[in-house]
CSV table of C-alpha atoms and ligand atoms in Angstrom, one decimal:
chain,number,residue,atom,x,y,z
A,1098,MET,CA,201.4,251.1,-48.3
A,1099,ALA,CA,200.0,247.8,-47.0
A,1100,VAL,CA,196.3,247.3,-47.4
A,1101,GLU,CA,194.4,245.5,-44.6
A,1102,GLY,CA,191.0,243.9,-44.5
A,1103,THR,CA,189.0,240.8,-45.4
A,1104,ASN,CA,189.8,238.7,-48.5
A,1105,ILE,CA,187.0,240.2,-50.4
A,1106,GLN,CA,187.8,243.8,-49.4
A,1107,ARG,CA,191.4,243.0,-50.5
A,1108,GLU,CA,190.2,241.6,-53.8
A,1109,LEU,CA,188.3,244.8,-54.6
A,1110,ASN,CA,190.8,247.3,-53.3
A,1111,PRO,CA,192.5,248.9,-56.3
A,1112,LEU,CA,195.6,249.9,-54.4
A,1113,ALA,CA,196.1,246.3,-53.1
A,1114,ASN,CA,195.6,245.1,-56.7
A,1115,ALA,CA,198.0,247.6,-58.3
A,1116,GLU,CA,200.6,246.5,-55.7
A,1117,ARG,CA,200.0,242.8,-56.3
A,1118,GLN,CA,200.3,243.3,-60.1
A,1119,PHE,CA,203.6,245.2,-59.6
A,1120,ASP,CA,205.0,242.7,-57.1
A,1121,GLU,CA,204.3,239.7,-59.3
A,1122,ALA,CA,206.0,241.3,-62.3
A,1123,ALA,CA,208.9,242.7,-60.3
A,1124,SER,CA,209.6,239.3,-58.7
A,1125,ARG,CA,210.4,238.0,-62.2
A,1126,LEU,CA,212.9,240.7,-62.9
A,1127,ASN,CA,216.3,240.5,-61.6
A,1128,LEU,CA,216.5,244.0,-60.2
A,1129,PRO,CA,217.8,245.4,-56.9
A,1130,ALA,CA,215.1,245.5,-54.2
A,1131,GLY,CA,216.0,249.1,-53.3
A,1132,LEU,CA,215.4,250.3,-56.9
A,1133,LEU,CA,212.0,248.5,-57.0
A,1134,GLU,CA,211.0,250.1,-53.7
A,1135,VAL,CA,211.9,253.6,-55.1
A,1136,ILE,CA,209.5,253.1,-58.1
A,1137,ARG,CA,206.8,251.2,-56.2
A,1138,ARG,CA,205.9,254.1,-53.9
A,1139,PRO,CA,204.1,257.3,-54.9
A,1140,ARG,CA,206.6,260.2,-55.2
A,1141,ARG,CA,204.3,262.7,-53.6
A,1142,ALA,CA,200.6,262.8,-52.4
A,1143,THR,CA,198.9,266.1,-51.8
A,1144,ILE,CA,195.5,266.7,-50.0
A,1145,VAL,CA,193.7,270.0,-50.3
A,1146,SER,CA,190.6,271.4,-48.6
A,1147,LEU,CA,188.6,273.5,-51.1
A,1148,PRO,CA,186.2,276.1,-49.9
A,1149,VAL,CA,183.5,276.8,-52.5
A,1150,ALA,CA,180.7,279.4,-52.4
A,1151,MET,CA,177.4,277.4,-53.1
A,1152,ASP,CA,174.6,278.9,-55.1
A,1153,ASP,CA,172.4,279.1,-51.9
A,1154,GLY,CA,174.9,281.5,-50.3
A,1155,THR,CA,176.5,278.8,-47.9
A,1156,LEU,CA,180.2,277.8,-48.0
A,1157,ARG,CA,181.1,274.1,-48.4
A,1158,VAL,CA,184.6,272.6,-48.1
A,1159,PHE,CA,185.5,269.8,-50.4
A,1160,THR,CA,188.5,267.4,-50.3
A,1161,GLY,CA,190.8,267.2,-53.3
A,1162,TYR,CA,193.8,265.0,-54.0
A,1163,ARG,CA,196.7,264.9,-56.4
A,1164,VAL,CA,199.2,262.0,-56.4
A,1165,GLN,CA,202.3,262.1,-58.5
A,1166,HIS,CA,203.4,258.5,-58.5
A,1167,SER,CA,206.4,259.0,-60.7
A,1168,VAL,CA,208.2,261.8,-62.6
A,1169,VAL,CA,211.2,259.6,-63.5
A,1170,ARG,CA,210.4,259.4,-67.3
A,1171,GLY,CA,208.8,262.9,-67.6
A,1172,PRO,CA,206.1,265.0,-66.1
A,1173,ALA,CA,203.4,263.2,-64.0
A,1174,LYS,CA,200.5,262.5,-66.3
A,1175,GLY,CA,196.9,261.4,-65.3
A,1176,GLY,CA,193.3,262.4,-65.1
A,1177,ILE,CA,191.2,264.1,-62.4
A,1178,ARG,CA,188.2,262.1,-61.1
A,1179,TYR,CA,185.1,263.7,-59.5
A,1180,HIS,CA,183.2,261.1,-57.5
A,1181,PRO,CA,181.7,260.8,-54.0
A,1182,GLN,CA,183.7,257.6,-53.3
A,1183,VAL,CA,187.1,259.0,-54.3
A,1184,THR,CA,189.7,258.0,-51.8
A,1185,LEU,CA,193.4,258.8,-51.6
A,1186,GLU,CA,194.1,255.0,-51.9
A,1187,GLU,CA,192.2,254.8,-55.1
A,1188,ILE,CA,194.0,257.8,-56.5
A,1189,GLU,CA,197.3,256.3,-55.5
A,1190,ALA,CA,196.4,253.1,-57.4
A,1191,LEU,CA,195.3,255.0,-60.5
A,1192,ALA,CA,198.4,257.1,-60.4
A,1193,ALA,CA,200.6,254.0,-60.3
A,1194,TRP,CA,198.8,252.5,-63.2
A,1195,MET,CA,199.5,255.7,-65.2
A,1196,THR,CA,203.2,255.3,-64.6
A,1197,TRP,CA,203.1,251.8,-66.0
A,1198,LYS,CA,200.8,252.8,-68.8
A,1199,CYS,CA,203.0,255.6,-70.1
A,1200,ALA,CA,206.0,253.3,-69.9
A,1201,VAL,CA,204.3,250.5,-71.8
A,1202,VAL,CA,203.5,252.8,-74.7
A,1203,ASN,CA,206.9,254.4,-74.2
A,1204,ILE,CA,205.9,258.0,-74.0
A,1205,PRO,CA,208.0,260.5,-72.0
A,1206,PHE,CA,205.6,260.8,-69.0
A,1207,GLY,CA,205.5,259.6,-65.4
A,1208,GLY,CA,202.2,258.8,-63.7
A,1209,GLY,CA,199.8,260.9,-61.7
A,1210,LYS,CA,196.1,261.1,-60.8
A,1211,GLY,CA,193.8,263.5,-59.0
A,1212,GLY,CA,190.4,263.6,-57.6
A,1213,ILE,CA,187.8,265.6,-55.7
A,1214,VAL,CA,185.3,264.0,-53.3
A,1215,CYS,CA,182.0,265.3,-54.7
A,1216,ASP,CA,178.9,264.3,-56.6
A,1217,PRO,CA,179.0,266.4,-59.7
A,1218,ASP,CA,175.3,265.5,-60.5
A,1219,LYS,CA,174.3,267.5,-57.4
A,1220,LEU,CA,176.3,270.6,-58.2
A,1221,SER,CA,175.2,273.4,-60.5
A,1222,LYS,CA,177.5,274.4,-63.4
A,1223,GLY,CA,178.6,277.5,-61.5
A,1224,GLU,CA,179.5,275.4,-58.4
A,1225,LEU,CA,181.4,272.9,-60.5
A,1226,GLU,CA,183.4,275.7,-62.2
A,1227,ARG,CA,184.2,277.4,-58.8
A,1228,LEU,CA,185.2,274.0,-57.4
A,1229,THR,CA,187.4,273.2,-60.4
A,1230,ARG,CA,189.1,276.6,-60.3
A,1231,ARG,CA,189.8,276.4,-56.6
A,1232,TYR,CA,191.3,273.0,-57.1
A,1233,ALA,CA,193.4,274.2,-60.0
A,1234,ALA,CA,194.5,277.4,-58.1
A,1235,ASP,CA,195.5,275.4,-55.0
A,1236,LEU,CA,197.6,272.9,-57.1
A,1237,SER,CA,198.9,275.4,-59.5
A,1238,ASP,CA,202.4,275.1,-58.0
A,1239,LEU,CA,202.3,271.3,-58.8
A,1240,PHE,CA,200.7,271.5,-62.2
A,1241,GLY,CA,202.6,272.6,-65.3
A,1242,PRO,CA,203.6,271.3,-68.8
A,1243,GLU,CA,207.0,270.3,-67.4
A,1244,SER,CA,205.8,268.9,-64.1
A,1245,ASP,CA,202.3,267.5,-63.9
A,1246,VAL,CA,199.7,267.4,-66.7
A,1247,PRO,CA,196.2,266.5,-65.7
A,1248,ALA,CA,193.4,265.2,-68.1
A,1249,PRO,CA,189.8,264.2,-67.8
A,1250,ASP,CA,188.7,261.1,-66.0
A,1251,VAL,CA,185.4,259.8,-64.6
A,1252,ASN,CA,183.0,262.7,-64.4
A,1253,THR,CA,185.3,265.3,-65.7
A,1254,ASN,CA,185.4,266.5,-69.3
A,1255,ALA,CA,186.8,268.9,-71.9
A,1256,GLN,CA,184.9,271.9,-70.3
A,1257,ILE,CA,186.5,271.3,-67.0
A,1258,MET,CA,189.9,271.1,-68.6
A,1259,ALA,CA,189.2,274.5,-70.3
A,1260,TRP,CA,188.5,276.0,-66.8
A,1261,ILE,CA,191.8,274.5,-65.6
A,1262,VAL,CA,193.7,276.1,-68.6
A,1263,ASP,CA,192.1,279.4,-67.8
A,1264,THR,CA,192.8,279.3,-64.0
A,1265,TYR,CA,196.4,278.2,-64.5
A,1266,SER,CA,196.9,280.8,-67.3
A,1267,MET,CA,195.6,283.6,-65.1
A,1268,HIS,CA,198.1,282.7,-62.4
A,1269,GLU,CA,200.9,282.4,-64.9
A,1270,ARG,CA,200.0,285.7,-66.7
A,1271,ARG,CA,200.0,284.0,-70.1
A,1272,THR,CA,198.0,281.4,-71.9
A,1273,GLU,CA,199.3,277.9,-71.3
A,1274,TYR,CA,197.5,275.1,-73.1
A,1275,ALA,CA,199.9,272.4,-72.4
A,1276,VAL,CA,199.1,272.3,-68.7
A,1277,VAL,CA,196.2,269.8,-69.3
A,1278,THR,CA,195.1,267.5,-72.1
A,1279,GLY,CA,191.7,266.4,-73.2
A,1280,LYS,CA,190.7,270.0,-73.9
A,1281,PRO,CA,188.1,271.2,-76.4
A,1282,LEU,CA,189.4,271.5,-80.0
A,1283,GLU,CA,189.0,275.2,-79.8
A,1284,VAL,CA,191.1,275.5,-76.6
A,1285,GLY,CA,194.2,273.6,-77.9
A,1286,GLY,CA,192.7,270.1,-78.0
A,1287,SER,CA,193.9,267.5,-80.5
A,1288,ALA,CA,191.9,266.0,-83.4
A,1289,GLY,CA,191.2,262.3,-82.6
A,1290,ARG,CA,191.5,262.7,-78.8
A,1291,ARG,CA,187.9,261.8,-78.2
A,1292,GLU,CA,188.1,258.5,-80.1
A,1293,ALA,CA,191.7,257.7,-79.1
A,1294,THR,CA,191.0,255.2,-76.3
A,1295,GLY,CA,188.4,253.2,-78.3
A,1296,ARG,CA,190.7,253.4,-81.4
A,1297,GLY,CA,193.6,252.0,-79.3
A,1298,VAL,CA,191.3,249.1,-78.1
A,1299,LEU,CA,190.6,248.3,-81.8
A,1300,PHE,CA,194.4,248.2,-82.6
A,1301,CYS,CA,195.0,245.9,-79.6
A,1302,VAL,CA,192.1,243.6,-80.5
A,1303,ARG,CA,193.3,243.4,-84.1
A,1304,GLU,CA,196.8,242.4,-82.9
A,1305,ALA,CA,195.4,239.9,-80.5
A,1306,SER,CA,193.1,238.2,-83.0
A,1307,ALA,CA,196.0,238.0,-85.5
A,1308,HIS,CA,198.1,236.4,-82.8
A,1309,LEU,CA,195.4,233.9,-81.9
A,1310,GLN,CA,194.6,233.3,-85.6
A,1311,MET,CA,191.0,234.3,-84.7
A,1312,PRO,CA,189.5,236.3,-87.6
A,1313,LEU,CA,187.9,239.5,-86.6
A,1314,ALA,CA,185.4,239.4,-89.4
A,1315,ASN,CA,182.1,238.3,-87.8
A,1316,ALA,CA,183.7,237.9,-84.3
A,1317,ARG,CA,181.1,238.3,-81.6
A,1318,VAL,CA,181.8,241.2,-79.3
A,1319,ALA,CA,180.1,242.1,-76.0
A,1320,VAL,CA,180.8,245.6,-74.6
A,1321,GLN,CA,180.2,246.6,-70.9
A,1322,GLY,CA,179.7,250.4,-70.7
A,1323,PHE,CA,178.6,252.5,-73.7
A,1324,GLY,CA,180.2,255.8,-72.8
A,1325,ASN,CA,183.3,257.2,-74.5
A,1326,VAL,CA,185.4,254.1,-74.5
A,1327,GLY,CA,182.7,251.5,-75.0
A,1328,SER,CA,180.8,253.2,-77.8
A,1329,VAL,CA,183.9,254.1,-79.8
A,1330,SER,CA,185.3,250.6,-79.5
A,1331,ALA,CA,182.1,249.1,-80.5
A,1332,ASP,CA,181.6,251.4,-83.5
A,1333,LEU,CA,185.2,250.9,-84.8
A,1334,LEU,CA,185.1,247.1,-84.3
A,1335,ALA,CA,181.8,246.9,-86.1
A,1336,LYS,CA,183.3,248.9,-89.0
A,1337,ASP,CA,186.1,246.3,-89.0
A,1338,GLY,CA,183.6,243.6,-89.6
A,1339,ALA,CA,183.0,242.3,-86.0
A,1340,ARG,CA,179.4,241.7,-84.7
A,1341,ILE,CA,178.5,243.6,-81.6
A,1342,VAL,CA,176.1,241.1,-80.0
A,1343,ALA,CA,175.6,242.7,-76.6
A,1344,VAL,CA,176.0,246.1,-74.9
A,1345,SER,CA,175.2,247.2,-71.4
A,1346,ASP,CA,175.3,250.5,-69.5
A,1347,VAL,CA,173.9,251.8,-66.2
A,1348,SER,CA,170.4,251.7,-67.7
A,1349,GLY,CA,170.5,248.0,-68.5
A,1350,GLY,CA,171.6,246.0,-71.6
A,1351,VAL,CA,170.6,244.9,-75.0
A,1352,GLN,CA,171.6,241.9,-77.2
A,1353,ASN,CA,171.2,240.7,-80.7
A,1354,PRO,CA,173.0,237.6,-82.0
A,1355,ASN,CA,173.0,238.9,-85.5
A,1356,GLY,CA,174.7,242.1,-84.4
A,1357,LEU,CA,173.4,245.4,-83.1
A,1358,ASP,CA,173.3,248.5,-85.4
A,1359,VAL,CA,176.0,250.5,-83.5
A,1360,ALA,CA,175.3,253.8,-85.2
A,1361,GLU,CA,171.6,253.5,-84.4
A,1362,LEU,CA,172.4,252.5,-80.8
A,1363,ILE,CA,174.7,255.5,-80.3
A,1364,ARG,CA,171.9,257.8,-81.5
A,1365,TYR,CA,169.4,256.0,-79.2
A,1366,VAL,CA,171.7,256.3,-76.2
A,1367,ALA,CA,172.3,260.0,-76.8
A,1368,ASP,CA,168.5,260.6,-76.9
A,1369,ARG,CA,167.4,258.3,-74.1
A,1370,ARG,CA,170.5,258.5,-72.0
A,1371,GLY,CA,170.8,254.7,-71.9
A,1372,ALA,CA,170.9,251.5,-74.0
A,1373,ALA,CA,167.9,249.9,-72.2
A,1374,GLY,CA,164.9,249.4,-74.4
A,1375,PHE,CA,166.8,249.8,-77.7
A,1376,PRO,CA,164.4,248.4,-80.3
A,1377,GLY,CA,167.2,246.8,-82.5
A,1378,GLY,CA,167.6,244.0,-79.9
A,1379,LYS,CA,166.3,242.1,-76.9
A,1380,PRO,CA,167.0,242.9,-73.3
A,1381,LEU,CA,170.0,241.2,-71.8
A,1382,THR,CA,169.1,238.4,-69.5
A,1383,THR,CA,172.6,237.4,-68.1
A,1384,PRO,CA,175.3,239.7,-66.8
A,1385,ILE,CA,177.3,241.0,-69.8
A,1386,VAL,CA,180.5,239.7,-68.5
A,1387,GLU,CA,179.1,236.1,-68.8
A,1388,HIS,CA,177.6,236.7,-72.3
A,1389,ASP,CA,178.4,234.2,-75.0
A,1390,CYS,CA,180.9,236.0,-77.2
A,1391,ASP,CA,184.5,235.9,-78.6
A,1392,ILE,CA,185.6,239.3,-77.4
A,1393,LEU,CA,184.5,240.9,-74.1
A,1394,ILE,CA,185.3,244.6,-73.7
A,1395,PRO,CA,184.8,245.8,-70.1
A,1396,ALA,CA,184.6,249.6,-70.6
A,1397,ALA,CA,182.8,250.8,-67.5
A,1398,LEU,CA,184.2,250.3,-64.0
A,1399,GLU,CA,186.8,248.7,-61.8
A,1400,ASN,CA,186.3,245.1,-60.3
A,1401,GLN,CA,183.9,243.7,-62.9
A,1402,ILE,CA,185.6,240.4,-63.3
A,1403,THR,CA,186.3,238.8,-59.9
A,1404,HIS,CA,187.0,235.4,-58.5
A,1405,GLU,CA,183.2,234.9,-58.3
A,1406,ASN,CA,182.3,235.3,-62.0
A,1407,ALA,CA,185.6,234.7,-63.8
A,1408,ASP,CA,184.8,231.1,-64.4
A,1409,ARG,CA,181.7,232.0,-66.2
A,1410,VAL,CA,183.5,234.4,-68.7
A,1411,ARG,CA,182.9,232.8,-72.2
A,1412,ALA,CA,185.1,235.1,-74.3
A,1413,ARG,CA,188.3,234.1,-75.9
A,1414,ILE,CA,189.7,237.7,-75.6
A,1415,VAL,CA,189.1,240.2,-72.8
A,1416,ALA,CA,190.1,243.7,-73.9
A,1417,GLU,CA,190.2,246.0,-70.9
A,1418,GLY,CA,188.9,249.3,-72.0
A,1419,ALA,CA,188.3,250.3,-68.3
A,1420,ASN,CA,191.0,250.7,-65.7
A,1421,GLY,CA,191.2,247.7,-63.3
A,1422,PRO,CA,188.1,245.8,-64.5
A,1423,THR,CA,189.7,242.4,-63.6
A,1424,THR,CA,191.0,241.6,-60.2
A,1425,PRO,CA,194.3,239.6,-59.7
A,1426,ASP,CA,192.3,236.6,-58.3
A,1427,ALA,CA,190.1,236.6,-61.5
A,1428,ASP,CA,193.2,236.9,-63.7
A,1429,LYS,CA,194.4,233.5,-62.4
A,1430,ILE,CA,191.1,231.9,-63.3
A,1431,LEU,CA,191.1,233.5,-66.7
A,1432,ALA,CA,194.6,232.4,-67.4
A,1433,ARG,CA,193.7,228.8,-66.4
A,1434,LYS,CA,190.8,228.9,-68.8
A,1435,GLY,CA,193.1,230.1,-71.6
A,1436,VAL,CA,191.4,233.5,-71.9
A,1437,PHE,CA,193.7,236.1,-73.6
A,1438,VAL,CA,193.5,239.3,-71.5
A,1439,ILE,CA,194.8,242.5,-73.1
A,1440,PRO,CA,195.6,244.4,-69.8
A,1441,ASP,CA,194.3,247.9,-69.2
A,1442,ILE,CA,197.7,249.5,-69.0
A,1443,LEU,CA,198.2,248.4,-72.7
A,1444,CYS,CA,194.6,248.2,-74.0
A,1445,ASN,CA,193.3,251.6,-73.0
A,1446,SER,CA,196.6,253.5,-73.4
A,1447,GLY,CA,195.4,255.1,-76.6
A,1448,GLY,CA,193.9,257.9,-74.6
A,1449,VAL,CA,197.1,258.9,-72.9
A,1450,THR,CA,199.0,258.4,-76.1
A,1451,VAL,CA,196.9,261.0,-77.9
A,1452,SER,CA,197.1,263.2,-74.8
A,1453,TYR,CA,200.8,263.1,-75.3
A,1454,PHE,CA,200.3,264.1,-79.0
A,1455,GLU,CA,198.1,267.0,-77.8
A,1456,TRP,CA,200.8,268.2,-75.4
A,1457,VAL,CA,203.4,268.0,-78.2
A,1458,GLN,CA,201.1,270.0,-80.5
A,1459,ASN,CA,200.5,272.6,-77.9
A,1460,ARG,CA,204.2,273.0,-77.4
A,1461,MET,CA,204.9,273.2,-81.1
A,1462,GLY,CA,202.0,275.4,-81.8
A,1463,LEU,CA,201.4,273.3,-84.8
A,1464,TYR,CA,198.3,271.1,-85.1
A,1465,TRP,CA,198.2,267.8,-86.9
A,1466,PRO,CA,195.3,266.5,-89.1
A,1467,GLU,CA,193.3,263.7,-87.6
A,1468,ARG,CA,194.8,261.1,-90.0
A,1469,GLU,CA,198.3,262.0,-88.7
A,1470,VAL,CA,197.1,261.6,-85.1
A,1471,ASN,CA,195.5,258.2,-85.9
A,1472,ASP,CA,198.6,256.9,-87.8
A,1473,ARG,CA,200.9,257.9,-85.0
A,1474,LEU,CA,198.6,256.2,-82.5
A,1475,GLU,CA,198.5,253.0,-84.5
A,1476,HIS,CA,202.3,252.9,-84.8
A,1477,THR,CA,202.7,253.5,-81.0
A,1478,MET,CA,200.0,251.0,-79.9
A,1479,VAL,CA,201.1,248.2,-82.3
A,1480,GLN,CA,204.7,248.5,-81.2
A,1481,ALA,CA,203.6,248.5,-77.5
A,1482,PHE,CA,201.4,245.4,-78.1
A,1483,ARG,CA,204.2,243.6,-79.8
A,1484,ASP,CA,206.7,244.5,-77.1
A,1485,VAL,CA,204.4,243.1,-74.5
A,1486,LEU,CA,203.5,240.0,-76.5
A,1487,ALA,CA,207.2,239.2,-77.0
A,1488,LYS,CA,207.9,239.6,-73.3
A,1489,SER,CA,204.9,237.3,-72.6
A,1490,LEU,CA,206.1,234.6,-74.9
A,1491,GLU,CA,209.8,234.9,-73.7
A,1492,HIS,CA,208.9,234.6,-70.0
A,1493,ARG,CA,205.8,232.4,-70.4
A,1494,VAL,CA,203.7,234.9,-68.5
A,1495,ASP,CA,200.3,236.4,-69.2
A,1496,MET,CA,200.0,239.8,-71.0
A,1497,ARG,CA,199.4,241.7,-67.8
A,1498,VAL,CA,202.5,240.4,-66.1
A,1499,ALA,CA,204.5,241.0,-69.3
A,1500,ALA,CA,203.2,244.6,-69.6
A,1501,PHE,CA,204.2,245.4,-66.0
A,1502,MET,CA,207.6,243.8,-66.7
A,1503,VAL,CA,208.1,245.9,-69.8
A,1504,ALA,CA,207.0,249.0,-67.9
A,1505,ILE,CA,209.1,248.4,-64.8
A,1506,GLU,CA,212.2,247.7,-66.8
A,1507,ARG,CA,211.8,251.0,-68.7
A,1508,VAL,CA,211.4,253.0,-65.5
A,1509,VAL,CA,214.3,251.4,-63.8
A,1510,LYS,CA,216.5,251.8,-66.8
A,1511,VAL,CA,215.9,255.6,-66.6
A,1512,ILE,CA,216.7,255.7,-62.9
A,1513,MET,CA,219.9,253.8,-63.4
A,1514,LEU,CA,220.9,256.3,-66.1
A,1515,ARG,CA,219.9,259.4,-64.2
A,1516,GLY,CA,221.0,258.2,-60.8
A,1517,VAL,CA,219.3,258.9,-57.5
A,1518,TYR,CA,220.0,262.5,-56.4
A,1519,ALA,CA,221.7,262.5,-53.0
B,2265,LIG,P1,182.0,257.3,-69.6
B,2265,LIG,O1,181.5,258.0,-68.4
B,2265,LIG,O2,181.9,258.0,-70.9
B,2265,LIG,O3,181.2,255.9,-69.7
B,2265,LIG,C1,181.0,255.0,-68.7
B,2265,LIG,C2,180.0,254.0,-69.2
B,2265,LIG,O4,179.9,252.9,-68.2
B,2265,LIG,C3,178.6,254.6,-69.2
B,2265,LIG,O5,178.0,254.1,-70.4
B,2265,LIG,C4,177.9,254.0,-68.0
B,2265,LIG,O6,176.5,253.9,-68.2
B,2265,LIG,C5,178.5,252.7,-67.9
B,2265,LIG,N1,178.4,252.1,-66.6
B,2265,LIG,C6,178.5,252.6,-65.4
B,2265,LIG,N2,178.2,251.7,-64.5
B,2265,LIG,C7,177.9,250.5,-65.1
B,2265,LIG,C8,177.6,249.2,-64.7
B,2265,LIG,N3,177.4,248.9,-63.4
B,2265,LIG,N4,177.3,248.3,-65.7
B,2265,LIG,C9,177.4,248.6,-67.0
B,2265,LIG,N5,177.8,249.8,-67.5
B,2265,LIG,C10,178.0,250.8,-66.5
B,2265,LIG,O7,183.5,256.8,-69.2
B,2265,LIG,P2,184.6,256.4,-70.2
B,2265,LIG,O8,185.5,257.6,-70.4
B,2265,LIG,O9,184.1,255.6,-71.3
B,2265,LIG,O10,185.5,255.5,-69.2
B,2265,LIG,C11,185.2,254.2,-69.0
B,2265,LIG,C12,186.3,253.4,-68.3
B,2265,LIG,O11,187.5,253.6,-69.2
B,2265,LIG,C13,186.8,254.0,-67.0
B,2265,LIG,O12,187.3,252.9,-66.2
B,2265,LIG,C14,187.9,254.9,-67.4
B,2265,LIG,O13,188.8,255.1,-66.3
B,2265,LIG,C15,188.5,254.1,-68.5
B,2265,LIG,N6,189.4,254.9,-69.4
B,2265,LIG,C16,188.9,256.0,-70.1
B,2265,LIG,C17,189.7,256.7,-71.0
B,2265,LIG,C18,189.2,257.8,-71.8
B,2265,LIG,O14,190.0,258.3,-72.6
B,2265,LIG,N7,187.9,258.1,-71.7
B,2265,LIG,C19,191.1,256.3,-71.1
B,2265,LIG,C20,191.6,255.2,-70.4
B,2265,LIG,C21,190.7,254.5,-69.5
């Protein structure tokens, strides 16, 4: 679908960006245009109206989406986002990125994403549960371990996944854990899932610094966003000998050139609900993206590095914990500056990889110890990093273009083997 608008609207439009990234990589592959068109478009997009009984006795109708971008390599896989600004276009972009992400790490899933237009901060727990159950019930003919497997995303969590398991299971008349991932451990979750995305970031950063011959010991790291991905990445990198010199979140930011005490900061953030005012450092005075560091980890939102600030990025490595933090215009500037970007579809794929392990464990009914999960994750991520790096060196393209090339080739190969049903 073409995206219209001014240049800046275009630069910040995730769907336009996902399509640009796809097109750039696809143009370098000698593949039939018709096949590329098949895999570029979302397979199916569903819009539902969700009536919910509110606590005050009124009825409100919310809008929900589910996009299955691809089911070529396996069931659609991707999170559900609750946010007032959710749009169908954004969900389409996120669903497409999931297809490429699953292909880059070579797990047998396609790509999907869902969302509900709502502000969860303004809903009671009961309203949130009823909204979630109605969404799950309305989409229960799409969802299923063999067809479409949701997971948490922005503003959704393990509790919401447990409600979806329960709703789906009531409709199916049997307990079915494998219908979603990111569940609580007690409800079929996997050991290591909470830390998986940050751990994957660590594995990618290790590989990148080895490739660039830049020692990780004492490397200066700045982290934007100190939620699940940001805090786990910071913690594991600090344990690997790196120095976390700056951290920011919605509350503000904190810096310490000698390195922040990450364990203390995690405790502080949990108590105060933000990093601002942390006594182990000084307030940040510049935007974190421009902080003087060796490794920058955007782990918050989309569109944080744009054509306006990319020139001021001082890091040697940008490790994208978030989805879509760098716009394609910014990518060009970073490439010119020699910044090594580990693209989101590779760098944050640890989460979906362990989601795959969770789904496998649910279907086996056998649960692995955390060490086994982490070892398998490391093997998968290191292999994916090396596949992408090899493609990048072979075609003299940046890591993002290379990751898309690897992913597109893998999806096309399956279509060619399966054929297109009449
Ligand atoms: P989260 O809600 O746990 O944390 C988000 C963090 O970003 C919070 O610390 C918040 O304060 C911070 N933040 C928000 N706005 C900010 C701003 N303007 N400046 C600085 N910080 C800001 O979310 P998460 O699960 O850590 O996800 C973060 C990103 O990683 C998202 O883009 C998400 O899609 C992506 N991601 C997450 C996973 C996962 O497994 N959790 C997997 C893949 C990708």
